[in-house]
GROMACS .gro file of C-alpha atoms in nm:
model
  308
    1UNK     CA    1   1.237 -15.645 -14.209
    2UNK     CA    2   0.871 -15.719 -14.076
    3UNK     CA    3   0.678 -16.004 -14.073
    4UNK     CA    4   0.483 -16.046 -14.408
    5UNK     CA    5   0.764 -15.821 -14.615
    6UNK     CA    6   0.834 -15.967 -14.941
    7UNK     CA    7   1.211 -16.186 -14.924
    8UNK     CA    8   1.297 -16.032 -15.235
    9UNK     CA    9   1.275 -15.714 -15.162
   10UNK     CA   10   1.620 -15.659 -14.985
   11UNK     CA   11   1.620 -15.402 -14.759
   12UNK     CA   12   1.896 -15.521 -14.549
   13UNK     CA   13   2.249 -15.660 -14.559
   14UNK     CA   14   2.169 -15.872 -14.228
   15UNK     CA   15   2.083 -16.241 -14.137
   16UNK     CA   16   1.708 -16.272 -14.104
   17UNK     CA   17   1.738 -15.902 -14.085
   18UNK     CA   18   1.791 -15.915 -13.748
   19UNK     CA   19   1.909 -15.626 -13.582
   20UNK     CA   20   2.267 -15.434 -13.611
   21UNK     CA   21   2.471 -15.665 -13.319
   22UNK     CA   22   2.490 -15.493 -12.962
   23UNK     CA   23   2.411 -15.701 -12.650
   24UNK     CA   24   2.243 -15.986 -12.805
   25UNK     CA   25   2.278 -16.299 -12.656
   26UNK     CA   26   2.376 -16.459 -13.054
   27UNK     CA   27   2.583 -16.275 -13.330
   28UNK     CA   28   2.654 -16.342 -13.663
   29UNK     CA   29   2.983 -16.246 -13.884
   30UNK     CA   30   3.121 -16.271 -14.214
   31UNK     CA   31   3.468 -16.388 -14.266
   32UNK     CA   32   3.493 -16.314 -14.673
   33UNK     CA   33   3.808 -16.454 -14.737
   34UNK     CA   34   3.949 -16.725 -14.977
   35UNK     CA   35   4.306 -16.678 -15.095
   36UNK     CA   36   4.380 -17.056 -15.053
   37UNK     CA   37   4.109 -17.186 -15.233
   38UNK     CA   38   4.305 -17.516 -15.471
   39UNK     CA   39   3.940 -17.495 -15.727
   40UNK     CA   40   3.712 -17.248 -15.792
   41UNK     CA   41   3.725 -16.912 -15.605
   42UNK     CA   42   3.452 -16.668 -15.477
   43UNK     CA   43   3.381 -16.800 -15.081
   44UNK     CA   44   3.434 -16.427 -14.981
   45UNK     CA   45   3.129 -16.356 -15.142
   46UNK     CA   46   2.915 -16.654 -14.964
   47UNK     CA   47   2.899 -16.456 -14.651
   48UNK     CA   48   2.678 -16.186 -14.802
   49UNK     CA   49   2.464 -16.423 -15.012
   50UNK     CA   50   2.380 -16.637 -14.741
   51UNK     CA   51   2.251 -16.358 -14.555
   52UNK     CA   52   2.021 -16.275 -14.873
   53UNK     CA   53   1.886 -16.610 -14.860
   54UNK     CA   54   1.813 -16.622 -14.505
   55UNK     CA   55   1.526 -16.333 -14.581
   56UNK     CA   56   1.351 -16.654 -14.739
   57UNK     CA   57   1.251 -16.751 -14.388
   58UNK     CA   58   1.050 -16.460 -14.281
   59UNK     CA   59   0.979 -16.460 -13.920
   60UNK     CA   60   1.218 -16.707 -13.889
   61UNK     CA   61   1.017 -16.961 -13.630
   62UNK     CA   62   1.158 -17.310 -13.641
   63UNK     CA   63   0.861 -17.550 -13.688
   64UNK     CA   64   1.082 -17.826 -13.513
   65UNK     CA   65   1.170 -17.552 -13.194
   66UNK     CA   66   0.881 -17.326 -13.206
   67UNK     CA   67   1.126 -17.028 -13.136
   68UNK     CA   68   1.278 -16.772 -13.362
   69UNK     CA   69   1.612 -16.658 -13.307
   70UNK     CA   70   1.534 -16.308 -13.428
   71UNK     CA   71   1.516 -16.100 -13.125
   72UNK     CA   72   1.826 -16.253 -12.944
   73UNK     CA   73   2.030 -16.243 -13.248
   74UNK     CA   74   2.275 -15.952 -13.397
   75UNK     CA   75   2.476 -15.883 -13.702
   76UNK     CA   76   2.813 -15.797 -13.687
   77UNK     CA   77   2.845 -15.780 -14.072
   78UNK     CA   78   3.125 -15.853 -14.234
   79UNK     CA   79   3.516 -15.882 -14.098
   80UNK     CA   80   3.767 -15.649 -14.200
   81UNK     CA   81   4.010 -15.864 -14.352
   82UNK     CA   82   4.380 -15.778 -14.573
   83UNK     CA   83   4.238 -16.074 -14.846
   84UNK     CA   84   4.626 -15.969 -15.031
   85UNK     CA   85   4.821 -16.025 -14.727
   86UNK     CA   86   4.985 -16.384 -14.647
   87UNK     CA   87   4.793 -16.612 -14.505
   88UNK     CA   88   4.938 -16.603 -14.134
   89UNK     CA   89   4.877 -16.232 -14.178
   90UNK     CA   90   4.507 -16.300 -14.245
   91UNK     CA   91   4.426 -16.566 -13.975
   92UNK     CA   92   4.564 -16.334 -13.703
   93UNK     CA   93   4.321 -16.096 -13.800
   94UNK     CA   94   4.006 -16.303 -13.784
   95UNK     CA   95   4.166 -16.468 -13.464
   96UNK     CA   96   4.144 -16.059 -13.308
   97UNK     CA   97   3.794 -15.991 -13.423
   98UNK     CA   98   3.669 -16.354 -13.356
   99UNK     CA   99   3.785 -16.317 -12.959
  100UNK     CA  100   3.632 -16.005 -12.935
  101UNK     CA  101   3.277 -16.150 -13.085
  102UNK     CA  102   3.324 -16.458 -12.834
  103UNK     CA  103   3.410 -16.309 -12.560
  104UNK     CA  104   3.035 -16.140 -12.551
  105UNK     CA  105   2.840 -16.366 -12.769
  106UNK     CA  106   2.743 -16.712 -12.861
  107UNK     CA  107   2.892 -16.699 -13.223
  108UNK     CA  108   2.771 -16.812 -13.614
  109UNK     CA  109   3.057 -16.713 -13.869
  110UNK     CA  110   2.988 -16.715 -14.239
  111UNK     CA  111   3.275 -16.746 -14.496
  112UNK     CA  112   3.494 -16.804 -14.685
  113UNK     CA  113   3.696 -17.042 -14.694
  114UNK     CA  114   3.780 -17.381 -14.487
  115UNK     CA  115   4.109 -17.186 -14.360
  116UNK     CA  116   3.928 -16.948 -14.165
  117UNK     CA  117   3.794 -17.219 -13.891
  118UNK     CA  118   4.147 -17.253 -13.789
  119UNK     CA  119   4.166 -16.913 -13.657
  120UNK     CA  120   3.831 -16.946 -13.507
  121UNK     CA  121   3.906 -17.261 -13.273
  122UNK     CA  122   4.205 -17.099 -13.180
  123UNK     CA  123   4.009 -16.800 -13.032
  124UNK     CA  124   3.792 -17.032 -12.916
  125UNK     CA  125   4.022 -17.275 -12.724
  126UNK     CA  126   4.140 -16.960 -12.555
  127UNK     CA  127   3.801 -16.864 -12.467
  128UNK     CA  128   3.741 -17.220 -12.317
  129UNK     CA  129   4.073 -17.331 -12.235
  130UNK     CA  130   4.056 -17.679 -12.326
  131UNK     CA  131   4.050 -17.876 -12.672
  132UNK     CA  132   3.716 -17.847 -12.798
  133UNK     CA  133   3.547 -18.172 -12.937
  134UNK     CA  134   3.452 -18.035 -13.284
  135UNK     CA  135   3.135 -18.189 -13.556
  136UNK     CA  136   3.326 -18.152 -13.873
  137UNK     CA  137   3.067 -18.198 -14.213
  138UNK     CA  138   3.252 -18.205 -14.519
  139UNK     CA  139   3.333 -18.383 -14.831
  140UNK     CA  140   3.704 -18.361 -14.779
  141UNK     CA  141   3.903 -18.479 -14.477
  142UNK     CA  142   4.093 -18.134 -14.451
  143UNK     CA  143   4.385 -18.308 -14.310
  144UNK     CA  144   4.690 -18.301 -14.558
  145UNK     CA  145   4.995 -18.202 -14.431
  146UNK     CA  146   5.045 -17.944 -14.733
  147UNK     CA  147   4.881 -17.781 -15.030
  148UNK     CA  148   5.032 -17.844 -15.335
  149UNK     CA  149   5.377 -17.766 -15.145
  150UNK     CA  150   5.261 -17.490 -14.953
  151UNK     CA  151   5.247 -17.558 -14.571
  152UNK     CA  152   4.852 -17.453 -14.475
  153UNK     CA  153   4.564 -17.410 -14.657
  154UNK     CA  154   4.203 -17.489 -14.666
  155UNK     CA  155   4.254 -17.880 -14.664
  156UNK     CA  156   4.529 -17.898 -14.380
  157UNK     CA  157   4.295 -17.703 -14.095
  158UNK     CA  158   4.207 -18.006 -13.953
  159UNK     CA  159   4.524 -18.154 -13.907
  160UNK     CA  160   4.652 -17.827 -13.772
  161UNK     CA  161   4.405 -17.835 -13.517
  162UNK     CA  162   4.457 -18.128 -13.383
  163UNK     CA  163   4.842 -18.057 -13.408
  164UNK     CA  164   4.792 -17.746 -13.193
  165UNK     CA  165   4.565 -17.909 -12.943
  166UNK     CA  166   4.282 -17.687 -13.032
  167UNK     CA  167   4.058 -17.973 -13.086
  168UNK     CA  168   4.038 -18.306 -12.900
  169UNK     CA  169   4.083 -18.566 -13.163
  170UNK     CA  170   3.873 -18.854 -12.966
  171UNK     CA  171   3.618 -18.586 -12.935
  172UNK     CA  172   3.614 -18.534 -13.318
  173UNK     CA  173   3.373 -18.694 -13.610
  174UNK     CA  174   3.389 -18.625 -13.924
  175UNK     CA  175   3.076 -18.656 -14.123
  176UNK     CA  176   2.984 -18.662 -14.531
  177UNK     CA  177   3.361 -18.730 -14.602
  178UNK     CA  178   3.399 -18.876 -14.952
  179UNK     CA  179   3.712 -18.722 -15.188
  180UNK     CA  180   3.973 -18.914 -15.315
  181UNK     CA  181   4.254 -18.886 -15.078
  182UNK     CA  182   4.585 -19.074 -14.955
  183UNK     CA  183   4.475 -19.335 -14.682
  184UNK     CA  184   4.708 -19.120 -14.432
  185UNK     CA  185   4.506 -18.822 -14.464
  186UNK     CA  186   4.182 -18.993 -14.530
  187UNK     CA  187   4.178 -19.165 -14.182
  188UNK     CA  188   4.397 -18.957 -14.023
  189UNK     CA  189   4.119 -18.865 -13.719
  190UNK     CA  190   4.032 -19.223 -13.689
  191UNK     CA  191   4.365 -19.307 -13.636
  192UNK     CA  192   4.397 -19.029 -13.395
  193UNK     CA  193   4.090 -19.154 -13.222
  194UNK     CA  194   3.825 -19.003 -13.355
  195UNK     CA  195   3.495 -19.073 -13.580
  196UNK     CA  196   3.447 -19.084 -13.929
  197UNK     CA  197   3.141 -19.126 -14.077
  198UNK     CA  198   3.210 -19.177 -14.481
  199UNK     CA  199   2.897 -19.016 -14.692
  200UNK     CA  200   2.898 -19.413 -14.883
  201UNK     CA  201   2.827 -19.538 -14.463
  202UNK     CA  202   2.561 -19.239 -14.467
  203UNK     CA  203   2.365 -19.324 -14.802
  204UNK     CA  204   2.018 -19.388 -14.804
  205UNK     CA  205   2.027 -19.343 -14.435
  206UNK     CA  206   1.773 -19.072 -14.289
  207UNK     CA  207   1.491 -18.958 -14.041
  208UNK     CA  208   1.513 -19.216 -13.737
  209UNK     CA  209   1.788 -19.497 -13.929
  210UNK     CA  210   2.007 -19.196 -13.839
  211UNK     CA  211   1.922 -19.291 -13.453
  212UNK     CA  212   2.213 -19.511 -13.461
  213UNK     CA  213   2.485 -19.302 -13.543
  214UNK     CA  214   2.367 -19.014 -13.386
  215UNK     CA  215   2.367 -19.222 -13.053
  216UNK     CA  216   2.686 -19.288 -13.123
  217UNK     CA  217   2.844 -18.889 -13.170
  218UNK     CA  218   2.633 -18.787 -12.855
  219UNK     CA  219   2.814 -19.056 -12.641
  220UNK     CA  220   3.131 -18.970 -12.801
  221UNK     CA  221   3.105 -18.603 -12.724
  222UNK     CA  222   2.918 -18.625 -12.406
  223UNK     CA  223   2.887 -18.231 -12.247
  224UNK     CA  224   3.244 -18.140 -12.354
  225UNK     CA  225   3.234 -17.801 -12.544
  226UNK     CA  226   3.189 -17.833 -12.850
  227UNK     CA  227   3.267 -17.641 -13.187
  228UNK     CA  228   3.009 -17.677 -13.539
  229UNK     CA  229   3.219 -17.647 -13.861
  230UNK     CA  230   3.016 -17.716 -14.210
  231UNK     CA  231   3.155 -17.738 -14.533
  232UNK     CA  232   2.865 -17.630 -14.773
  233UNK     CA  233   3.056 -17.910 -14.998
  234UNK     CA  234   2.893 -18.208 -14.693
  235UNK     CA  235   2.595 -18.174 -14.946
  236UNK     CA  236   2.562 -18.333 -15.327
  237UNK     CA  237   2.609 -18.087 -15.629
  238UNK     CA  238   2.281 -18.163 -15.642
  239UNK     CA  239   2.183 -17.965 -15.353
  240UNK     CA  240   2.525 -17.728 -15.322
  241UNK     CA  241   2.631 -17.665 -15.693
  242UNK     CA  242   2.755 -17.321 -15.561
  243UNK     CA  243   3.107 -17.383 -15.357
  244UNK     CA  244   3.488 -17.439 -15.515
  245UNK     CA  245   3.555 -17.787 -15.499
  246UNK     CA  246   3.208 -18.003 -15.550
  247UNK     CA  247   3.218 -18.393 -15.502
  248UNK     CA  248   2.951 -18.620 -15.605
  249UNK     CA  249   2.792 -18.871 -15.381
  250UNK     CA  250   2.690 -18.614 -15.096
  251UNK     CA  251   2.506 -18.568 -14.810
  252UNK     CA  252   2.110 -18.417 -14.906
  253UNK     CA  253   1.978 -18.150 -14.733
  254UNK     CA  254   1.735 -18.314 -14.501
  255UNK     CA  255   2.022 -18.535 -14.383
  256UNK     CA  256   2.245 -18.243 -14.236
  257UNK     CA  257   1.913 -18.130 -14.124
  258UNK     CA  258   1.834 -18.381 -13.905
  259UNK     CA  259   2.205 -18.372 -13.778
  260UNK     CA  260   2.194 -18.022 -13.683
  261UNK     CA  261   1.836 -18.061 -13.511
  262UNK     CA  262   1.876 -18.377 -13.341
  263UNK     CA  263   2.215 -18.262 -13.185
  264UNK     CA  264   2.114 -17.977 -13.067
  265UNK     CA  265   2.157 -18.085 -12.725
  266UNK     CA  266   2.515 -18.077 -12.766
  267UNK     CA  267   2.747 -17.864 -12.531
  268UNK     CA  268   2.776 -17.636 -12.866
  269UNK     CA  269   3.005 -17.329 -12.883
  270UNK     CA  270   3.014 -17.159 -13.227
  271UNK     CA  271   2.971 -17.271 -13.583
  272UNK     CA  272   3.050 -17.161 -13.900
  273UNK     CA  273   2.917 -17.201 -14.238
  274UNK     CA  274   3.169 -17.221 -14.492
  275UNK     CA  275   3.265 -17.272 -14.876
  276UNK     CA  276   2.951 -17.090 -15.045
  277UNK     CA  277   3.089 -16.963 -15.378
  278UNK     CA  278   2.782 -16.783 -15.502
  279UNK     CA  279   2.874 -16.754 -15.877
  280UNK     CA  280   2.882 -17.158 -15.948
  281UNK     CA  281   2.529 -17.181 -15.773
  282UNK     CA  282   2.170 -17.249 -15.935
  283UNK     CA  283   1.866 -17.111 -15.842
  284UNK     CA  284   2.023 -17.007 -15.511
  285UNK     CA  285   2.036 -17.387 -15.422
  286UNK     CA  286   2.306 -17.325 -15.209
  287UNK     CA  287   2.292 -17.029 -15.021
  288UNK     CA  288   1.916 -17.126 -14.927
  289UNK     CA  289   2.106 -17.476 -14.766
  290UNK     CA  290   2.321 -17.275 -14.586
  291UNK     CA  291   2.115 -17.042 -14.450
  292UNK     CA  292   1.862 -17.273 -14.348
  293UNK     CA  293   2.150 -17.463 -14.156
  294UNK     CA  294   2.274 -17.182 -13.965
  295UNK     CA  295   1.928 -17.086 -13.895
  296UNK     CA  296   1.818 -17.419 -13.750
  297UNK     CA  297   2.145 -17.416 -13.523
  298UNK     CA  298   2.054 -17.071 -13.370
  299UNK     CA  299   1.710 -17.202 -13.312
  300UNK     CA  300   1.826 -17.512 -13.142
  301UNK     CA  301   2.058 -17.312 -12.941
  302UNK     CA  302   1.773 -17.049 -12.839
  303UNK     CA  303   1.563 -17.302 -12.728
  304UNK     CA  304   1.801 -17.449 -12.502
  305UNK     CA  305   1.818 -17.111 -12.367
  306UNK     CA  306   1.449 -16.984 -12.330
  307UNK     CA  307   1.388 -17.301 -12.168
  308UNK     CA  308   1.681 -17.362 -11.900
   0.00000   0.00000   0.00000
């Protein structure tokens, strides 16, 4: 799409309408998958609304990092996925394509649901062989030990990781968590070592009162590599009606804004974007927040780049 082309005239199945992915530095994928979902279903769908609302940003120049990520960026579209096959089944699959992506790119992943970042940070602990530190936004600690009986979902990913060694749990903060919860599973990374920062310790903190706690995750995660995983769900219903399992009391959008510009700096990795349900959202509240989050990581991550 070219500068000054109207955003709702979609003539394009790609983020920012970048180009098809070859040997661009940056690549985006979908991973449209939810068959663990405990609430509402329909993640599998966020991957292509997101991309829809990312048209919204036309040329796509950061006003914070003066770059666009347009011309270093390609779409891989969407996984190919068996969404009826068991779950194992499933995460093997994305673990296959997500190597491949990594392996040649600096990666963004769309989904789905939270059970798809487990199979992403194993590919990427292979790619990096050592336990990533990982930024974690969510409303939900995603570290039972079971889903309603059954031994993984899209709460226990967390937990897994750490379990696995895929992540570093000192190296890990959690940020915008808020659901009710057992105390074991509420604090588990704390009491692993890690960082929690509650969305009740986050309210009415914004702009430079964030200074503090920012400080305070750079020192923690000093240049280790470092993976991005955002739960759509960090933000209020007010600002995310569209995902499965909404929580009151959220994070707004310019918070997680100013998280994902200010840390920028960060030895980042990959991210992924995750929990957009498309049919519970309002005036695409949601997918606009999420694609205005991934976009402002790729631009933070280009400029680091163009200016090394």
């Amino acid at each position: 799409m070219a500068t000054g082309q109207f955003a709702f005239a979609l003539n394009t199945n790609r983020f920012l309408a970048c180009a098809p992915l070859a040997d661009q530095p940056f690549a985006m994928s979908g991973v449209p998958y939810d068959g663990v979902v405990t609430n509402r279903p329909g993640a599998r769908f966020g991957p292509q609304a997101i991309r829809a609302a990312s048209l919204m940003l036309c040329d796509g120049i950061h006003p914070v990092f003066d770059v666009s990520p347009l011309d270093l960026l390609g779409d891989a579209l969407d996984m190919r996925l068996p969404n009826a096959s068991p779950l194992p089944e499933v995460r093997a699959h994305i673990e296959r394509q997500a190597a491949e992506l990594m392996a040649r790119h600096h990666c963004v992943f769309l989904g789905g649901d939270h059970s798809v970042t487990l199979s992403l940070l194993r590919a990427a602990k292979a790619r990096h062989g050592e336990a990533l530190a990982c930024v974690h936004f969510d409303a939900h600690c995603d570290t039972w030990t079971d889903h309603f009986g059954e031994p993984s979902g899209h709460g226990t990913w967390t937990y897994e990781a750490i379990q696995e060694g895929l992540i570093s749990a000192e190296h890990t903060v959690q940020i915008g968590i808020r659901s009710p919860g057992v105390r074991a599973a509420r604090e588990y990374v704390a009491d692993q070592g890690g960082q929690i920062f509650t969305a009740r310790a986050l309210r009415g903190l914004d702009g430079a009162a964030l200074g503090p706690v920012l400080a305070a995750i750079r020192e923690r995660i000093g240049h280790r590599p470092c993976y991005l995983t955002l739960d759509i769900d960090v933000l209020d219903p007010a600002f995310a009606p569209g995902t499965g399992t909404p929580e009151p009391g959220g994070l707004t959008s310019a918070q997680v804004l100013t998280f994902i510009e200010e840390l920028a700096g960060l030895n980042w990795v990959g991210m992924d974007c995750v929990e957009v349900a498309p049919a519970y959202d309002h005036a695409e509240l949601t997918t606009n927040a999420a694609a205005t989050f991934v976009w402002a990581y790729l631009c933070g991550q280009v400029a680091k780049r163009t200016r090394a």
